[in-house]
Coordinates of C-alpha atoms in Angstrom, one line a residue:
Chain A
A1297 CA 81.0 44.9 60.2
Q1298 CA 80.2 48.5 60.5
K1299 CA 83.8 50.5 60.3
I1300 CA 85.2 54.1 59.8
T1301 CA 89.0 53.9 59.0
Q1302 CA 91.1 57.3 59.0
T1303 CA 94.6 55.8 57.7
Q1304 CA 96.4 59.6 58.5
P1305 CA 97.4 60.0 61.8
G1306 CA 98.8 63.4 61.2
M1307 CA 98.7 65.7 58.4
F1308 CA 100.9 69.1 57.8
V1309 CA 99.7 72.1 55.7
Q1310 CA 100.7 75.8 55.5
E1311 CA 98.4 78.8 55.8
K1312 CA 96.0 79.2 53.3
E1313 CA 96.7 75.8 51.6
A1314 CA 94.1 73.4 50.9
V1315 CA 94.1 69.7 52.7
T1316 CA 92.0 66.7 52.3
L1317 CA 91.5 64.4 55.4
D1318 CA 90.9 60.8 54.3
C1319 CA 87.9 58.6 55.6
T1320 CA 86.6 55.4 54.4
Y1321 CA 83.7 53.5 55.6
D1322 CA 82.3 50.1 55.7
T1323 CA 78.3 49.4 56.0
S1324 CA 75.9 47.1 54.3
D1325 CA 73.2 49.4 55.6
P1326 CA 71.8 51.5 52.5
S1327 CA 70.6 54.4 54.5
Y1328 CA 73.5 56.0 56.5
G1329 CA 75.0 59.2 57.5
L1330 CA 78.5 60.8 57.6
F1331 CA 79.9 63.5 59.8
W1332 CA 83.1 65.4 60.4
Y1333 CA 83.8 66.8 63.8
K1334 CA 86.9 69.1 64.9
Q1335 CA 88.4 68.8 68.4
P1336 CA 90.7 71.4 69.2
S1337 CA 93.3 70.8 72.0
S1338 CA 90.8 72.3 74.4
G1339 CA 89.0 69.4 74.0
E1340 CA 85.6 70.1 72.7
M1341 CA 83.7 68.5 70.1
I1342 CA 82.7 70.6 67.2
F1343 CA 80.2 69.5 64.3
L1344 CA 81.4 70.6 60.9
I1345 CA 79.6 68.8 58.2
Y1346 CA 77.1 66.1 57.6
Q1347 CA 76.5 63.6 54.5
G1348 CA 73.1 61.6 54.0
S1349 CA 73.7 58.6 51.9
Y1350 CA 70.7 59.3 49.6
D1351 CA 71.9 63.1 49.3
Q1352 CA 72.4 63.8 45.4
Q1353 CA 75.1 67.0 46.2
N1354 CA 78.5 66.9 48.3
A1355 CA 77.9 68.8 51.4
T1356 CA 79.6 72.1 51.7
E1357 CA 79.8 74.6 54.8
G1358 CA 82.0 77.6 54.4
R1359 CA 85.6 76.3 53.9
Y1360 CA 84.7 72.7 54.4
S1361 CA 83.5 70.4 51.8
L1362 CA 82.8 66.7 51.8
N1363 CA 83.9 65.0 48.8
F1364 CA 81.4 61.7 49.1
Q1365 CA 82.0 59.3 46.8
K1366 CA 79.7 56.4 47.3
A1367 CA 80.9 53.6 45.2
R1368 CA 84.7 53.7 46.8
K1369 CA 83.0 54.2 50.4
S1370 CA 84.8 57.2 51.0
A1371 CA 84.0 60.6 52.7
N1372 CA 87.0 62.9 52.6
L1373 CA 86.8 66.5 54.2
V1374 CA 88.4 69.1 52.0
I1375 CA 89.3 72.4 54.0
S1376 CA 90.3 75.1 51.6
A1377 CA 92.4 78.0 52.7
S1378 CA 93.9 76.5 56.0
Q1379 CA 93.9 78.7 59.0
L1380 CA 96.2 78.3 61.8
G1381 CA 92.9 77.7 64.1
D1382 CA 92.2 74.7 61.9
S1383 CA 95.2 72.5 63.8
A1384 CA 93.3 70.2 65.8
M1385 CA 92.2 66.4 65.6
Y1386 CA 89.6 65.8 63.1
F1387 CA 87.3 62.8 63.5
C1388 CA 84.8 61.1 60.9
A1389 CA 81.6 59.4 62.2
M1390 CA 79.2 57.1 60.6
R1391 CA 75.5 56.7 61.6
I1392 CA 74.1 53.6 60.6
N1393 CA 70.2 53.0 60.9
Q1394 CA 70.2 49.2 61.3
A1395 CA 69.4 47.9 64.8
G1396 CA 68.7 51.1 66.4
T1397 CA 70.9 53.8 65.2
A1398 CA 74.5 54.0 66.5
L1399 CA 77.3 56.8 65.5
I1400 CA 80.7 55.5 65.3
F1401 CA 84.3 56.8 64.8
G1402 CA 87.2 57.0 63.3
K1403 CA 90.6 57.1 65.3
G1404 CA 91.2 60.7 63.9
T1405 CA 93.6 62.5 62.0
T1406 CA 95.4 65.4 63.8
L1407 CA 96.0 68.6 61.4
S1408 CA 98.9 70.9 62.0
V1409 CA 98.9 74.2 60.1
S1410 CA 101.9 76.3 60.1
S1411 CA 102.3 79.9 59.0
Chain B
N1453 CA 77.8 73.6 72.6
A1454 CA 75.1 75.5 74.7
G1455 CA 72.6 73.0 74.1
V1456 CA 74.4 69.8 75.9
T1457 CA 75.6 70.1 79.5
Q1458 CA 77.6 67.2 81.1
T1459 CA 77.9 67.1 84.7
P1460 CA 80.4 67.0 86.3
K1461 CA 83.5 68.3 84.3
F1462 CA 86.3 66.5 86.3
R1463 CA 86.0 63.6 89.1
V1464 CA 88.4 61.4 91.1
L1465 CA 87.4 58.2 92.2
K1466 CA 88.6 55.4 93.9
T1467 CA 88.4 51.8 92.8
G1468 CA 85.3 50.5 93.5
Q1469 CA 83.1 53.9 94.0
S1470 CA 80.3 54.2 91.9
M1471 CA 79.1 57.5 90.4
T1472 CA 76.6 59.1 87.9
L1473 CA 77.4 61.1 85.2
L1474 CA 74.5 63.2 83.6
C1475 CA 74.2 64.7 80.4
A1476 CA 71.4 67.1 79.5
Q1477 CA 70.2 68.8 76.5
D1478 CA 67.1 71.3 75.8
M1479 CA 66.9 70.8 72.0
N1480 CA 64.2 68.0 72.1
H1481 CA 66.6 65.4 70.4
E1482 CA 65.5 62.0 70.3
Y1483 CA 68.9 60.5 70.0
M1484 CA 71.8 60.7 72.8
Y1485 CA 75.0 58.9 73.0
W1486 CA 77.9 58.1 75.6
Y1487 CA 81.4 57.9 74.5
R1488 CA 84.8 57.3 75.9
Q1489 CA 87.8 58.8 74.4
D1490 CA 91.2 57.4 75.2
P1491 CA 94.5 58.2 73.3
G1492 CA 94.9 56.7 69.9
M1493 CA 91.2 55.3 70.4
G1494 CA 89.1 57.7 69.1
L1495 CA 85.5 57.8 70.3
R1496 CA 84.4 54.4 71.4
L1497 CA 80.5 54.3 71.9
I1498 CA 79.7 52.8 75.1
H1499 CA 75.9 53.1 75.1
Y1500 CA 73.2 54.9 73.5
S1501 CA 69.5 55.8 73.5
V1502 CA 67.1 56.2 70.2
G1503 CA 64.2 57.9 72.8
E1504 CA 62.8 58.0 76.1
G1505 CA 62.7 54.7 77.9
T1506 CA 65.1 53.1 75.5
T1507 CA 68.9 52.3 76.1
A1508 CA 71.0 50.1 73.7
K1509 CA 74.8 48.9 74.2
G1510 CA 77.4 50.2 72.2
E1511 CA 80.9 49.2 71.1
V1512 CA 82.4 49.0 74.7
P1513 CA 79.4 48.5 77.4
D1514 CA 80.7 46.4 80.0
G1515 CA 81.1 48.3 83.5
Y1516 CA 78.7 50.9 82.4
N1517 CA 74.6 51.2 82.8
V1518 CA 72.5 53.8 81.7
S1519 CA 69.0 55.3 82.0
R1520 CA 66.6 57.7 80.3
L1521 CA 63.8 58.3 81.9
K1522 CA 63.2 61.7 80.6
K1523 CA 63.9 62.5 76.9
Q1524 CA 66.3 65.5 77.9
N1525 CA 68.4 63.6 80.3
F1526 CA 70.8 60.6 79.6
L1527 CA 72.5 59.0 82.7
L1528 CA 75.8 57.0 82.7
G1529 CA 76.5 54.8 85.8
L1530 CA 79.5 53.1 86.9
E1531 CA 78.7 50.8 89.9
S1532 CA 82.0 50.0 90.7
A1533 CA 85.0 52.0 88.9
A1534 CA 88.1 50.5 87.9
P1535 CA 91.2 52.0 86.4
S1536 CA 90.9 50.7 83.0
Q1537 CA 87.5 53.3 83.1
T1538 CA 89.8 56.4 83.6
S1539 CA 88.9 58.2 80.3
V1540 CA 87.4 61.4 79.1
Y1541 CA 83.7 60.9 78.7
F1542 CA 81.6 62.5 76.1
C1543 CA 77.8 62.8 75.5
A1544 CA 76.4 63.5 72.2
S1545 CA 72.7 64.7 71.2
I1546 CA 71.5 64.3 67.4
K1547 CA 68.4 65.3 65.9
F1548 CA 68.5 63.9 62.1
R1549 CA 66.6 65.7 59.4
T1550 CA 66.1 64.9 55.9
G1551 CA 68.5 66.4 53.4
L1552 CA 71.4 68.1 54.5
N1553 CA 70.3 69.6 57.8
T1554 CA 71.3 67.7 60.6
E1555 CA 71.6 69.0 64.5
A1556 CA 74.6 67.3 66.1
F1557 CA 76.1 68.5 69.5
F1558 CA 78.8 67.3 71.9
G1559 CA 79.0 68.0 75.7
Q1560 CA 82.0 69.6 76.8
G1561 CA 83.2 66.1 78.2
T1562 CA 83.8 64.6 81.9
R1563 CA 87.4 64.0 82.8
L1564 CA 87.3 60.9 84.8
T1565 CA 90.4 59.7 86.9
V1566 CA 90.0 56.2 88.7
V1567 CA 92.9 55.6 91.4

């Protein structure tokens, strides 16, 4: 069965430190994509980063990078130099290609950044 | 996320009433999704569409119907609202590209309360 697992309900980090948010996935489809979204307290969903299953390099977008380990089926989000504005809920999601393509989400990790 | 617009933003329904949520995107994306977000559950896929005139069921389709008569619009209908459908509903629109360049956007959400 297709599944996304985020095992950290909450994470705490100080400003300027790096933090890793864990995400593991399960799929038998050889072609898939992995996303990370940020949801601040205001409620909107903000797209952060995308990694395709055939992409050779790990995705990076500014302070965000995706540590993609295909054999371990993990796609962890690394935020470097945390800022107070990074405090939010973070969701990992997977696009699966069999039977028409769906996008499924994990339950999320709440990140709290303190000064 | 100026490219995806959901209407309405808030709504209170009485049990048994019907309503339609509208998701509109102006980015010419093929793939559109409807989710509900409940505390501790993450985002759960209700229905999705891979193109004009096509729809498919997601994880929690019961009690909902959808239509995609025009490429830019994806409608979510509740025929007879129940208190269990109290939730925040999100629409998403995605254009998948090769490599790392993928556009993924969410609407701002609709907060629905069924009393």
